[in-house]
């Protein structure tokens, strides 16, 4: 795989159509992913990042098919996470003395992962590396976006920003560039990536984007380490991130529930009906959490102004699929979103209150008493669910009529 990017820059990574789960089994990758590595061949030959360990041998074999490995002058490790550094042990068996440029934190992390003392060259924001023919690499630390060691690398002359995880998506395509792929698919995967991985770092991202834009660097290409490369209007994804970093929400309410004997499901559907009747233009999404993909649901929570969680009561609490999504929501630290809860029960009925309490712990603004229905909800209980939905729609109406 030696796909041209621009002038003397080539893609030498791995497009992984087969991957269905990333970060172990934490992140669903419906469109596969790619592990993007890049080779720059100026007076100096530079490798930017590598691939995940299962692809290491293939990665090195592919490099050997196109270059003499001994011609590599520098390796840039923008990030130490094993999906990008995983092929370094295999590569460095062949070229053990090649300098690896990375942040101080990456040195610690790479040593921790691979227990090897390679030829590390520590860099910090503003440091430059001359690669000949009038071109330089400029490094910018991206601390906690999203690991302590993260950084990005800018190639002068070609005006390419190798952004590592930032601006990436889990999206396999041989077409490589944003002007060649389905824009709707690309948007879904870019948003899912941000929502599920970068949400906790909103404030840092906002600050860092301003810092990058203030540098005024000419930008022809943003080349992330996963997925599609931004060639057409590359700043579009930077501006999109600036929006997402501001506690993003749209006029959407997402209802998420789990149910034992369909009673809570019927409540969920009637709540959705109530929301729609009071606010016909509000986007409503309803998920049975036990049957839904956690990461896709998080994308919907990310877009929502409010979430309504429901569960039957079991063991004086809520069902386990709701515990999983609540924990995820808590960890991601969503801001400025509203929450409400509901559920039906047989005799004790603690679930809706526990859901409300845990929504508050997850940072959601809860101001409505939970809706409860005993046994299977009858017509009166279902009408109460419709009214509950109507009230939420009214109380959660955006003050900005654009809905954003
Ligand atoms: Fe794609 Fe943070 O690794």
JSON list of C-alpha atoms in Angstrom, two decimals, residues 39-246:
[
{"chain": "A", "resi": 39, "resn": "UNK", "atom": "CA", "xyz": [6.12, 8.34, 4.40]},
{"chain": "A", "resi": 40, "resn": "UNK", "atom": "CA", "xyz": [7.78, 11.62, 3.44]},
{"chain": "A", "resi": 41, "resn": "UNK", "atom": "CA", "xyz": [10.66, 11.35, 0.98]},
{"chain": "A", "resi": 42, "resn": "UNK", "atom": "CA", "xyz": [12.53, 14.62, 0.75]},
{"chain": "A", "resi": 43, "resn": "UNK", "atom": "CA", "xyz": [16.28, 14.93, 1.28]},
{"chain": "A", "resi": 44, "resn": "UNK", "atom": "CA", "xyz": [15.47, 13.07, 4.46]},
{"chain": "A", "resi": 45, "resn": "UNK", "atom": "CA", "xyz": [13.07, 10.14, 4.59]},
{"chain": "A", "resi": 46, "resn": "UNK", "atom": "CA", "xyz": [10.55, 10.34, 7.41]},
{"chain": "A", "resi": 47, "resn": "UNK", "atom": "CA", "xyz": [7.98, 7.85, 8.65]},
{"chain": "A", "resi": 48, "resn": "UNK", "atom": "CA", "xyz": [5.02, 9.33, 10.51]},
{"chain": "A", "resi": 49, "resn": "UNK", "atom": "CA", "xyz": [3.40, 6.83, 12.90]},
{"chain": "A", "resi": 50, "resn": "UNK", "atom": "CA", "xyz": [2.86, 3.13, 12.26]},
{"chain": "A", "resi": 51, "resn": "UNK", "atom": "CA", "xyz": [-0.02, 0.66, 12.66]},
{"chain": "A", "resi": 52, "resn": "UNK", "atom": "CA", "xyz": [-1.63, -1.62, 15.23]},
{"chain": "A", "resi": 53, "resn": "UNK", "atom": "CA", "xyz": [0.43, -4.64, 16.25]},
{"chain": "A", "resi": 54, "resn": "UNK", "atom": "CA", "xyz": [-1.65, -7.30, 14.40]},
{"chain": "A", "resi": 55, "resn": "UNK", "atom": "CA", "xyz": [-0.68, -5.56, 11.16]},
{"chain": "A", "resi": 56, "resn": "UNK", "atom": "CA", "xyz": [2.98, -5.03, 12.10]},
{"chain": "A", "resi": 57, "resn": "UNK", "atom": "CA", "xyz": [4.57, -7.68, 9.87]},
{"chain": "A", "resi": 58, "resn": "UNK", "atom": "CA", "xyz": [2.46, -6.66, 6.90]},
{"chain": "A", "resi": 59, "resn": "UNK", "atom": "CA", "xyz": [3.35, -3.02, 7.55]},
{"chain": "A", "resi": 60, "resn": "UNK", "atom": "CA", "xyz": [7.09, -3.66, 7.55]},
{"chain": "A", "resi": 61, "resn": "UNK", "atom": "CA", "xyz": [6.87, -5.94, 4.52]},
{"chain": "A", "resi": 62, "resn": "UNK", "atom": "CA", "xyz": [4.95, -3.26, 2.66]},
{"chain": "A", "resi": 63, "resn": "UNK", "atom": "CA", "xyz": [7.55, -0.61, 3.53]},
{"chain": "A", "resi": 64, "resn": "UNK", "atom": "CA", "xyz": [10.33, -2.92, 2.37]},
{"chain": "A", "resi": 65, "resn": "UNK", "atom": "CA", "xyz": [8.57, -3.40, -0.95]},
{"chain": "A", "resi": 66, "resn": "UNK", "atom": "CA", "xyz": [8.83, 0.32, -1.61]},
{"chain": "A", "resi": 67, "resn": "UNK", "atom": "CA", "xyz": [11.96, 1.54, 0.15]},
{"chain": "A", "resi": 68, "resn": "UNK", "atom": "CA", "xyz": [15.18, 0.37, 1.72]},
{"chain": "A", "resi": 69, "resn": "UNK", "atom": "CA", "xyz": [14.36, 0.53, 5.44]},
{"chain": "A", "resi": 70, "resn": "UNK", "atom": "CA", "xyz": [17.85, 1.86, 6.05]},
{"chain": "A", "resi": 71, "resn": "UNK", "atom": "CA", "xyz": [16.89, 4.95, 4.10]},
{"chain": "A", "resi": 72, "resn": "UNK", "atom": "CA", "xyz": [14.52, 6.02, 6.91]},
{"chain": "A", "resi": 73, "resn": "UNK", "atom": "CA", "xyz": [16.19, 8.94, 8.67]},
{"chain": "A", "resi": 74, "resn": "UNK", "atom": "CA", "xyz": [13.52, 9.81, 11.21]},
{"chain": "A", "resi": 75, "resn": "UNK", "atom": "CA", "xyz": [10.44, 8.27, 12.75]},
{"chain": "A", "resi": 76, "resn": "UNK", "atom": "CA", "xyz": [7.78, 10.59, 14.15]},
{"chain": "A", "resi": 77, "resn": "UNK", "atom": "CA", "xyz": [5.58, 9.06, 16.84]},
{"chain": "A", "resi": 78, "resn": "UNK", "atom": "CA", "xyz": [2.71, 11.50, 17.19]},
{"chain": "A", "resi": 79, "resn": "UNK", "atom": "CA", "xyz": [1.03, 9.24, 19.73]},
{"chain": "A", "resi": 80, "resn": "UNK", "atom": "CA", "xyz": [2.11, 6.22, 21.75]},
{"chain": "A", "resi": 81, "resn": "UNK", "atom": "CA", "xyz": [-1.21, 4.38, 21.86]},
{"chain": "A", "resi": 82, "resn": "UNK", "atom": "CA", "xyz": [-0.63, 0.90, 20.42]},
{"chain": "A", "resi": 83, "resn": "UNK", "atom": "CA", "xyz": [-2.92, 1.39, 17.43]},
{"chain": "A", "resi": 84, "resn": "UNK", "atom": "CA", "xyz": [-0.28, 3.79, 16.06]},
{"chain": "A", "resi": 85, "resn": "UNK", "atom": "CA", "xyz": [2.92, 2.58, 17.66]},
{"chain": "A", "resi": 86, "resn": "UNK", "atom": "CA", "xyz": [2.24, -1.16, 17.51]},
{"chain": "A", "resi": 87, "resn": "UNK", "atom": "CA", "xyz": [4.52, -1.85, 14.55]},
{"chain": "A", "resi": 88, "resn": "UNK", "atom": "CA", "xyz": [7.53, -0.02, 15.99]},
{"chain": "A", "resi": 89, "resn": "UNK", "atom": "CA", "xyz": [9.04, -3.11, 17.67]},
{"chain": "A", "resi": 90, "resn": "UNK", "atom": "CA", "xyz": [8.88, -5.03, 14.39]},
{"chain": "A", "resi": 91, "resn": "UNK", "atom": "CA", "xyz": [10.34, -2.12, 12.43]},
{"chain": "A", "resi": 92, "resn": "UNK", "atom": "CA", "xyz": [13.04, -1.27, 14.95]},
{"chain": "A", "resi": 93, "resn": "UNK", "atom": "CA", "xyz": [14.31, -4.84, 14.88]},
{"chain": "A", "resi": 94, "resn": "UNK", "atom": "CA", "xyz": [15.62, -3.87, 11.45]},
{"chain": "A", "resi": 95, "resn": "UNK", "atom": "CA", "xyz": [16.62, -0.26, 12.08]},
{"chain": "A", "resi": 96, "resn": "UNK", "atom": "CA", "xyz": [17.23, -0.05, 15.85]},
{"chain": "A", "resi": 97, "resn": "UNK", "atom": "CA", "xyz": [19.12, 3.25, 15.89]},
{"chain": "A", "resi": 98, "resn": "UNK", "atom": "CA", "xyz": [16.75, 5.42, 13.91]},
{"chain": "A", "resi": 99, "resn": "UNK", "atom": "CA", "xyz": [15.73, 8.44, 16.00]},
{"chain": "A", "resi": 100, "resn": "UNK", "atom": "CA", "xyz": [12.13, 8.57, 17.14]},
{"chain": "A", "resi": 101, "resn": "UNK", "atom": "CA", "xyz": [10.79, 12.09, 17.57]},
{"chain": "A", "resi": 102, "resn": "UNK", "atom": "CA", "xyz": [8.00, 12.30, 20.13]},
{"chain": "A", "resi": 103, "resn": "UNK", "atom": "CA", "xyz": [6.91, 14.16, 23.25]},
{"chain": "A", "resi": 104, "resn": "UNK", "atom": "CA", "xyz": [8.42, 13.49, 26.67]},
{"chain": "A", "resi": 105, "resn": "UNK", "atom": "CA", "xyz": [5.22, 11.77, 27.71]},
{"chain": "A", "resi": 106, "resn": "UNK", "atom": "CA", "xyz": [5.35, 9.56, 24.62]},
{"chain": "A", "resi": 107, "resn": "UNK", "atom": "CA", "xyz": [8.84, 8.44, 25.57]},
{"chain": "A", "resi": 108, "resn": "UNK", "atom": "CA", "xyz": [7.49, 7.23, 28.91]},
{"chain": "A", "resi": 109, "resn": "UNK", "atom": "CA", "xyz": [4.49, 5.61, 27.30]},
{"chain": "A", "resi": 110, "resn": "UNK", "atom": "CA", "xyz": [6.46, 3.87, 24.53]},
{"chain": "A", "resi": 111, "resn": "UNK", "atom": "CA", "xyz": [8.95, 2.53, 27.06]},
{"chain": "A", "resi": 112, "resn": "UNK", "atom": "CA", "xyz": [6.03, 1.32, 29.16]},
{"chain": "A", "resi": 113, "resn": "UNK", "atom": "CA", "xyz": [4.39, -0.45, 26.27]},
{"chain": "A", "resi": 114, "resn": "UNK", "atom": "CA", "xyz": [7.41, -2.01, 24.61]},
{"chain": "A", "resi": 115, "resn": "UNK", "atom": "CA", "xyz": [10.09, -2.09, 27.35]},
{"chain": "A", "resi": 116, "resn": "UNK", "atom": "CA", "xyz": [12.66, -0.88, 24.85]},
{"chain": "A", "resi": 117, "resn": "UNK", "atom": "CA", "xyz": [15.10, 2.00, 25.10]},
{"chain": "A", "resi": 118, "resn": "UNK", "atom": "CA", "xyz": [15.05, 3.29, 21.57]},
{"chain": "A", "resi": 119, "resn": "UNK", "atom": "CA", "xyz": [16.77, 6.41, 20.26]},
{"chain": "A", "resi": 120, "resn": "UNK", "atom": "CA", "xyz": [14.16, 8.86, 21.50]},
{"chain": "A", "resi": 121, "resn": "UNK", "atom": "CA", "xyz": [14.40, 12.54, 20.60]},
{"chain": "A", "resi": 122, "resn": "UNK", "atom": "CA", "xyz": [12.03, 14.55, 22.76]},
{"chain": "A", "resi": 123, "resn": "UNK", "atom": "CA", "xyz": [10.23, 17.48, 21.15]},
{"chain": "A", "resi": 124, "resn": "UNK", "atom": "CA", "xyz": [7.83, 20.16, 22.33]},
{"chain": "A", "resi": 125, "resn": "UNK", "atom": "CA", "xyz": [5.55, 22.70, 20.73]},
{"chain": "A", "resi": 126, "resn": "UNK", "atom": "CA", "xyz": [7.35, 24.87, 18.19]},
{"chain": "A", "resi": 127, "resn": "UNK", "atom": "CA", "xyz": [10.33, 22.56, 17.68]},
{"chain": "A", "resi": 128, "resn": "UNK", "atom": "CA", "xyz": [11.31, 22.08, 14.04]},
{"chain": "A", "resi": 129, "resn": "UNK", "atom": "CA", "xyz": [13.09, 19.37, 12.12]},
{"chain": "A", "resi": 130, "resn": "UNK", "atom": "CA", "xyz": [14.78, 20.17, 8.81]},
{"chain": "A", "resi": 131, "resn": "UNK", "atom": "CA", "xyz": [14.06, 17.45, 6.25]},
{"chain": "A", "resi": 132, "resn": "UNK", "atom": "CA", "xyz": [15.75, 19.12, 3.30]},
{"chain": "A", "resi": 133, "resn": "UNK", "atom": "CA", "xyz": [14.56, 20.69, 0.07]},
{"chain": "A", "resi": 134, "resn": "UNK", "atom": "CA", "xyz": [13.44, 23.70, 2.07]},
{"chain": "A", "resi": 135, "resn": "UNK", "atom": "CA", "xyz": [10.90, 21.72, 4.06]},
{"chain": "A", "resi": 136, "resn": "UNK", "atom": "CA", "xyz": [10.53, 21.36, 7.82]},
{"chain": "A", "resi": 137, "resn": "UNK", "atom": "CA", "xyz": [8.44, 19.42, 10.26]},
{"chain": "A", "resi": 138, "resn": "UNK", "atom": "CA", "xyz": [6.94, 21.53, 13.04]},
{"chain": "A", "resi": 139, "resn": "UNK", "atom": "CA", "xyz": [5.63, 19.85, 16.19]},
{"chain": "A", "resi": 140, "resn": "UNK", "atom": "CA", "xyz": [2.66, 20.90, 18.32]},
{"chain": "A", "resi": 141, "resn": "UNK", "atom": "CA", "xyz": [1.90, 19.13, 21.60]},
{"chain": "A", "resi": 142, "resn": "UNK", "atom": "CA", "xyz": [-1.72, 18.05, 21.99]},
{"chain": "A", "resi": 143, "resn": "UNK", "atom": "CA", "xyz": [-1.57, 17.12, 25.67]},
{"chain": "A", "resi": 144, "resn": "UNK", "atom": "CA", "xyz": [-4.70, 15.16, 26.71]},
{"chain": "A", "resi": 145, "resn": "UNK", "atom": "CA", "xyz": [-6.15, 15.34, 23.21]},
{"chain": "A", "resi": 146, "resn": "UNK", "atom": "CA", "xyz": [-6.57, 12.64, 23.87]},
{"chain": "A", "resi": 147, "resn": "UNK", "atom": "CA", "xyz": [-3.60, 11.12, 25.73]},
{"chain": "A", "resi": 148, "resn": "UNK", "atom": "CA", "xyz": [-0.87, 12.93, 27.68]},
{"chain": "A", "resi": 149, "resn": "UNK", "atom": "CA", "xyz": [1.62, 12.15, 24.92]},
{"chain": "A", "resi": 150, "resn": "UNK", "atom": "CA", "xyz": [-0.37, 13.21, 21.84]},
{"chain": "A", "resi": 151, "resn": "UNK", "atom": "CA", "xyz": [1.07, 15.67, 19.37]},
{"chain": "A", "resi": 152, "resn": "UNK", "atom": "CA", "xyz": [0.61, 16.71, 15.77]},
{"chain": "A", "resi": 153, "resn": "UNK", "atom": "CA", "xyz": [3.17, 17.38, 13.10]},
{"chain": "A", "resi": 154, "resn": "UNK", "atom": "CA", "xyz": [3.00, 20.01, 10.35]},
{"chain": "A", "resi": 155, "resn": "UNK", "atom": "CA", "xyz": [4.91, 19.68, 7.09]},
{"chain": "A", "resi": 156, "resn": "UNK", "atom": "CA", "xyz": [5.87, 23.05, 5.64]},
{"chain": "A", "resi": 157, "resn": "UNK", "atom": "CA", "xyz": [5.93, 23.49, 1.88]},
{"chain": "A", "resi": 158, "resn": "UNK", "atom": "CA", "xyz": [3.25, 20.85, 1.34]},
{"chain": "A", "resi": 159, "resn": "UNK", "atom": "CA", "xyz": [1.12, 22.39, 4.11]},
{"chain": "A", "resi": 160, "resn": "UNK", "atom": "CA", "xyz": [0.03, 19.04, 5.53]},
{"chain": "A", "resi": 161, "resn": "UNK", "atom": "CA", "xyz": [-1.06, 18.68, 9.13]},
{"chain": "A", "resi": 162, "resn": "UNK", "atom": "CA", "xyz": [-0.53, 15.14, 10.40]},
{"chain": "A", "resi": 163, "resn": "UNK", "atom": "CA", "xyz": [-3.09, 15.40, 13.17]},
{"chain": "A", "resi": 164, "resn": "UNK", "atom": "CA", "xyz": [-3.03, 11.85, 14.56]},
{"chain": "A", "resi": 165, "resn": "UNK", "atom": "CA", "xyz": [-6.32, 10.97, 16.32]},
{"chain": "A", "resi": 166, "resn": "UNK", "atom": "CA", "xyz": [-7.69, 14.51, 16.05]},
{"chain": "A", "resi": 167, "resn": "UNK", "atom": "CA", "xyz": [-10.08, 14.90, 13.09]},
{"chain": "A", "resi": 168, "resn": "UNK", "atom": "CA", "xyz": [-10.06, 11.11, 12.52]},
{"chain": "A", "resi": 169, "resn": "UNK", "atom": "CA", "xyz": [-12.85, 8.62, 12.06]},
{"chain": "A", "resi": 170, "resn": "UNK", "atom": "CA", "xyz": [-13.14, 4.86, 12.11]},
{"chain": "A", "resi": 171, "resn": "UNK", "atom": "CA", "xyz": [-13.87, 4.55, 8.44]},
{"chain": "A", "resi": 172, "resn": "UNK", "atom": "CA", "xyz": [-12.16, 2.26, 5.93]},
{"chain": "A", "resi": 173, "resn": "UNK", "atom": "CA", "xyz": [-11.95, 3.43, 2.32]},
{"chain": "A", "resi": 174, "resn": "UNK", "atom": "CA", "xyz": [-9.44, 2.98, -0.44]},
{"chain": "A", "resi": 175, "resn": "UNK", "atom": "CA", "xyz": [-10.54, 6.36, -1.75]},
{"chain": "A", "resi": 176, "resn": "UNK", "atom": "CA", "xyz": [-8.71, 8.05, 1.14]},
{"chain": "A", "resi": 177, "resn": "UNK", "atom": "CA", "xyz": [-9.92, 11.62, 0.60]},
{"chain": "A", "resi": 178, "resn": "UNK", "atom": "CA", "xyz": [-12.99, 13.47, 1.85]},
{"chain": "A", "resi": 179, "resn": "UNK", "atom": "CA", "xyz": [-13.94, 14.71, -1.60]},
{"chain": "A", "resi": 180, "resn": "UNK", "atom": "CA", "xyz": [-14.24, 11.12, -2.86]},
{"chain": "A", "resi": 181, "resn": "UNK", "atom": "CA", "xyz": [-16.28, 9.37, -0.15]},
{"chain": "A", "resi": 182, "resn": "UNK", "atom": "CA", "xyz": [-19.95, 9.51, 0.87]},
{"chain": "A", "resi": 183, "resn": "UNK", "atom": "CA", "xyz": [-20.16, 12.75, 2.90]},
{"chain": "A", "resi": 184, "resn": "UNK", "atom": "CA", "xyz": [-23.06, 11.47, 5.03]},
{"chain": "A", "resi": 185, "resn": "UNK", "atom": "CA", "xyz": [-21.12, 8.37, 6.11]},
{"chain": "A", "resi": 186, "resn": "UNK", "atom": "CA", "xyz": [-18.07, 10.50, 6.79]},
{"chain": "A", "resi": 187, "resn": "UNK", "atom": "CA", "xyz": [-20.07, 12.91, 8.94]},
{"chain": "A", "resi": 188, "resn": "UNK", "atom": "CA", "xyz": [-21.59, 10.07, 10.97]},
{"chain": "A", "resi": 189, "resn": "UNK", "atom": "CA", "xyz": [-18.22, 8.49, 11.66]},
{"chain": "A", "resi": 190, "resn": "UNK", "atom": "CA", "xyz": [-16.44, 11.79, 12.42]},
{"chain": "A", "resi": 191, "resn": "UNK", "atom": "CA", "xyz": [-19.17, 12.74, 14.89]},
{"chain": "A", "resi": 192, "resn": "UNK", "atom": "CA", "xyz": [-19.21, 9.28, 16.47]},
{"chain": "A", "resi": 193, "resn": "UNK", "atom": "CA", "xyz": [-15.45, 9.49, 16.96]},
{"chain": "A", "resi": 194, "resn": "UNK", "atom": "CA", "xyz": [-15.70, 12.90, 18.61]},
{"chain": "A", "resi": 195, "resn": "UNK", "atom": "CA", "xyz": [-18.71, 11.97, 20.75]},
{"chain": "A", "resi": 196, "resn": "UNK", "atom": "CA", "xyz": [-17.27, 8.70, 22.02]},
{"chain": "A", "resi": 197, "resn": "UNK", "atom": "CA", "xyz": [-13.61, 9.61, 22.40]},
{"chain": "A", "resi": 198, "resn": "UNK", "atom": "CA", "xyz": [-13.10, 13.35, 22.55]},
{"chain": "A", "resi": 199, "resn": "UNK", "atom": "CA", "xyz": [-16.12, 14.68, 24.48]},
{"chain": "A", "resi": 200, "resn": "UNK", "atom": "CA", "xyz": [-14.27, 14.65, 27.84]},
{"chain": "A", "resi": 201, "resn": "UNK", "atom": "CA", "xyz": [-11.64, 16.98, 26.41]},
{"chain": "A", "resi": 202, "resn": "UNK", "atom": "CA", "xyz": [-13.99, 19.68, 25.04]},
{"chain": "A", "resi": 203, "resn": "UNK", "atom": "CA", "xyz": [-12.38, 22.56, 26.92]},
{"chain": "A", "resi": 204, "resn": "UNK", "atom": "CA", "xyz": [-8.85, 21.55, 25.97]},
{"chain": "A", "resi": 205, "resn": "UNK", "atom": "CA", "xyz": [-9.88, 21.07, 22.36]},
{"chain": "A", "resi": 206, "resn": "UNK", "atom": "CA", "xyz": [-11.49, 24.49, 22.18]},
{"chain": "A", "resi": 207, "resn": "UNK", "atom": "CA", "xyz": [-8.30, 26.10, 23.52]},
{"chain": "A", "resi": 208, "resn": "UNK", "atom": "CA", "xyz": [-6.02, 24.07, 21.26]},
{"chain": "A", "resi": 209, "resn": "UNK", "atom": "CA", "xyz": [-8.05, 24.80, 18.11]},
{"chain": "A", "resi": 210, "resn": "UNK", "atom": "CA", "xyz": [-7.75, 28.51, 18.79]},
{"chain": "A", "resi": 211, "resn": "UNK", "atom": "CA", "xyz": [-3.99, 28.07, 19.28]},
{"chain": "A", "resi": 212, "resn": "UNK", "atom": "CA", "xyz": [-3.65, 26.18, 15.99]},
{"chain": "A", "resi": 213, "resn": "UNK", "atom": "CA", "xyz": [-5.77, 28.65, 14.03]},
{"chain": "A", "resi": 214, "resn": "UNK", "atom": "CA", "xyz": [-3.83, 31.59, 15.52]},
{"chain": "A", "resi": 215, "resn": "UNK", "atom": "CA", "xyz": [-0.63, 30.20, 14.01]},
{"chain": "A", "resi": 216, "resn": "UNK", "atom": "CA", "xyz": [-2.07, 31.10, 10.60]},
{"chain": "A", "resi": 217, "resn": "UNK", "atom": "CA", "xyz": [-0.40, 28.13, 8.96]},
{"chain": "A", "resi": 218, "resn": "UNK", "atom": "CA", "xyz": [-1.41, 27.50, 5.36]},
{"chain": "A", "resi": 219, "resn": "UNK", "atom": "CA", "xyz": [-3.35, 24.25, 5.41]},
{"chain": "A", "resi": 220, "resn": "UNK", "atom": "CA", "xyz": [-3.84, 22.18, 2.28]},
{"chain": "A", "resi": 221, "resn": "UNK", "atom": "CA", "xyz": [-4.40, 18.79, 3.87]},
{"chain": "A", "resi": 222, "resn": "UNK", "atom": "CA", "xyz": [-5.29, 17.43, 7.30]},
{"chain": "A", "resi": 223, "resn": "UNK", "atom": "CA", "xyz": [-4.09, 13.85, 7.48]},
{"chain": "A", "resi": 224, "resn": "UNK", "atom": "CA", "xyz": [-5.34, 12.06, 10.60]},
{"chain": "A", "resi": 225, "resn": "UNK", "atom": "CA", "xyz": [-4.26, 8.66, 11.81]},
{"chain": "A", "resi": 226, "resn": "UNK", "atom": "CA", "xyz": [-7.65, 7.02, 11.28]},
{"chain": "A", "resi": 227, "resn": "UNK", "atom": "CA", "xyz": [-9.95, 7.18, 8.31]},
{"chain": "A", "resi": 228, "resn": "UNK", "atom": "CA", "xyz": [-10.37, 9.78, 5.65]},
{"chain": "A", "resi": 229, "resn": "UNK", "atom": "CA", "xyz": [-7.92, 12.56, 4.83]},
{"chain": "A", "resi": 230, "resn": "UNK", "atom": "CA", "xyz": [-9.36, 16.08, 4.68]},
{"chain": "A", "resi": 231, "resn": "UNK", "atom": "CA", "xyz": [-8.24, 17.54, 1.34]},
{"chain": "A", "resi": 232, "resn": "UNK", "atom": "CA", "xyz": [-11.27, 19.49, 0.15]},
{"chain": "A", "resi": 233, "resn": "UNK", "atom": "CA", "xyz": [-11.79, 22.49, 2.43]},
{"chain": "A", "resi": 234, "resn": "UNK", "atom": "CA", "xyz": [-9.72, 20.90, 5.22]},
{"chain": "A", "resi": 235, "resn": "UNK", "atom": "CA", "xyz": [-10.66, 23.61, 7.70]},
{"chain": "A", "resi": 236, "resn": "UNK", "atom": "CA", "xyz": [-14.26, 22.37, 7.63]},
{"chain": "A", "resi": 237, "resn": "UNK", "atom": "CA", "xyz": [-13.43, 19.69, 10.18]},
{"chain": "A", "resi": 238, "resn": "UNK", "atom": "CA", "xyz": [-11.58, 22.21, 12.37]},
{"chain": "A", "resi": 239, "resn": "UNK", "atom": "CA", "xyz": [-14.63, 24.47, 12.39]},
{"chain": "A", "resi": 240, "resn": "UNK", "atom": "CA", "xyz": [-16.84, 21.45, 13.02]},
{"chain": "A", "resi": 241, "resn": "UNK", "atom": "CA", "xyz": [-14.70, 20.50, 16.03]},
{"chain": "A", "resi": 242, "resn": "UNK", "atom": "CA", "xyz": [-14.98, 24.08, 17.31]},
{"chain": "A", "resi": 243, "resn": "UNK", "atom": "CA", "xyz": [-18.79, 23.64, 17.28]},
{"chain": "A", "resi": 244, "resn": "UNK", "atom": "CA", "xyz": [-18.69, 20.19, 18.85]},
{"chain": "A", "resi": 245, "resn": "UNK", "atom": "CA", "xyz": [-16.38, 21.39, 21.62]},
{"chain": "A", "resi": 246, "resn": "UNK", "atom": "CA", "xyz": [-19.00, 23.90, 22.82]}
]
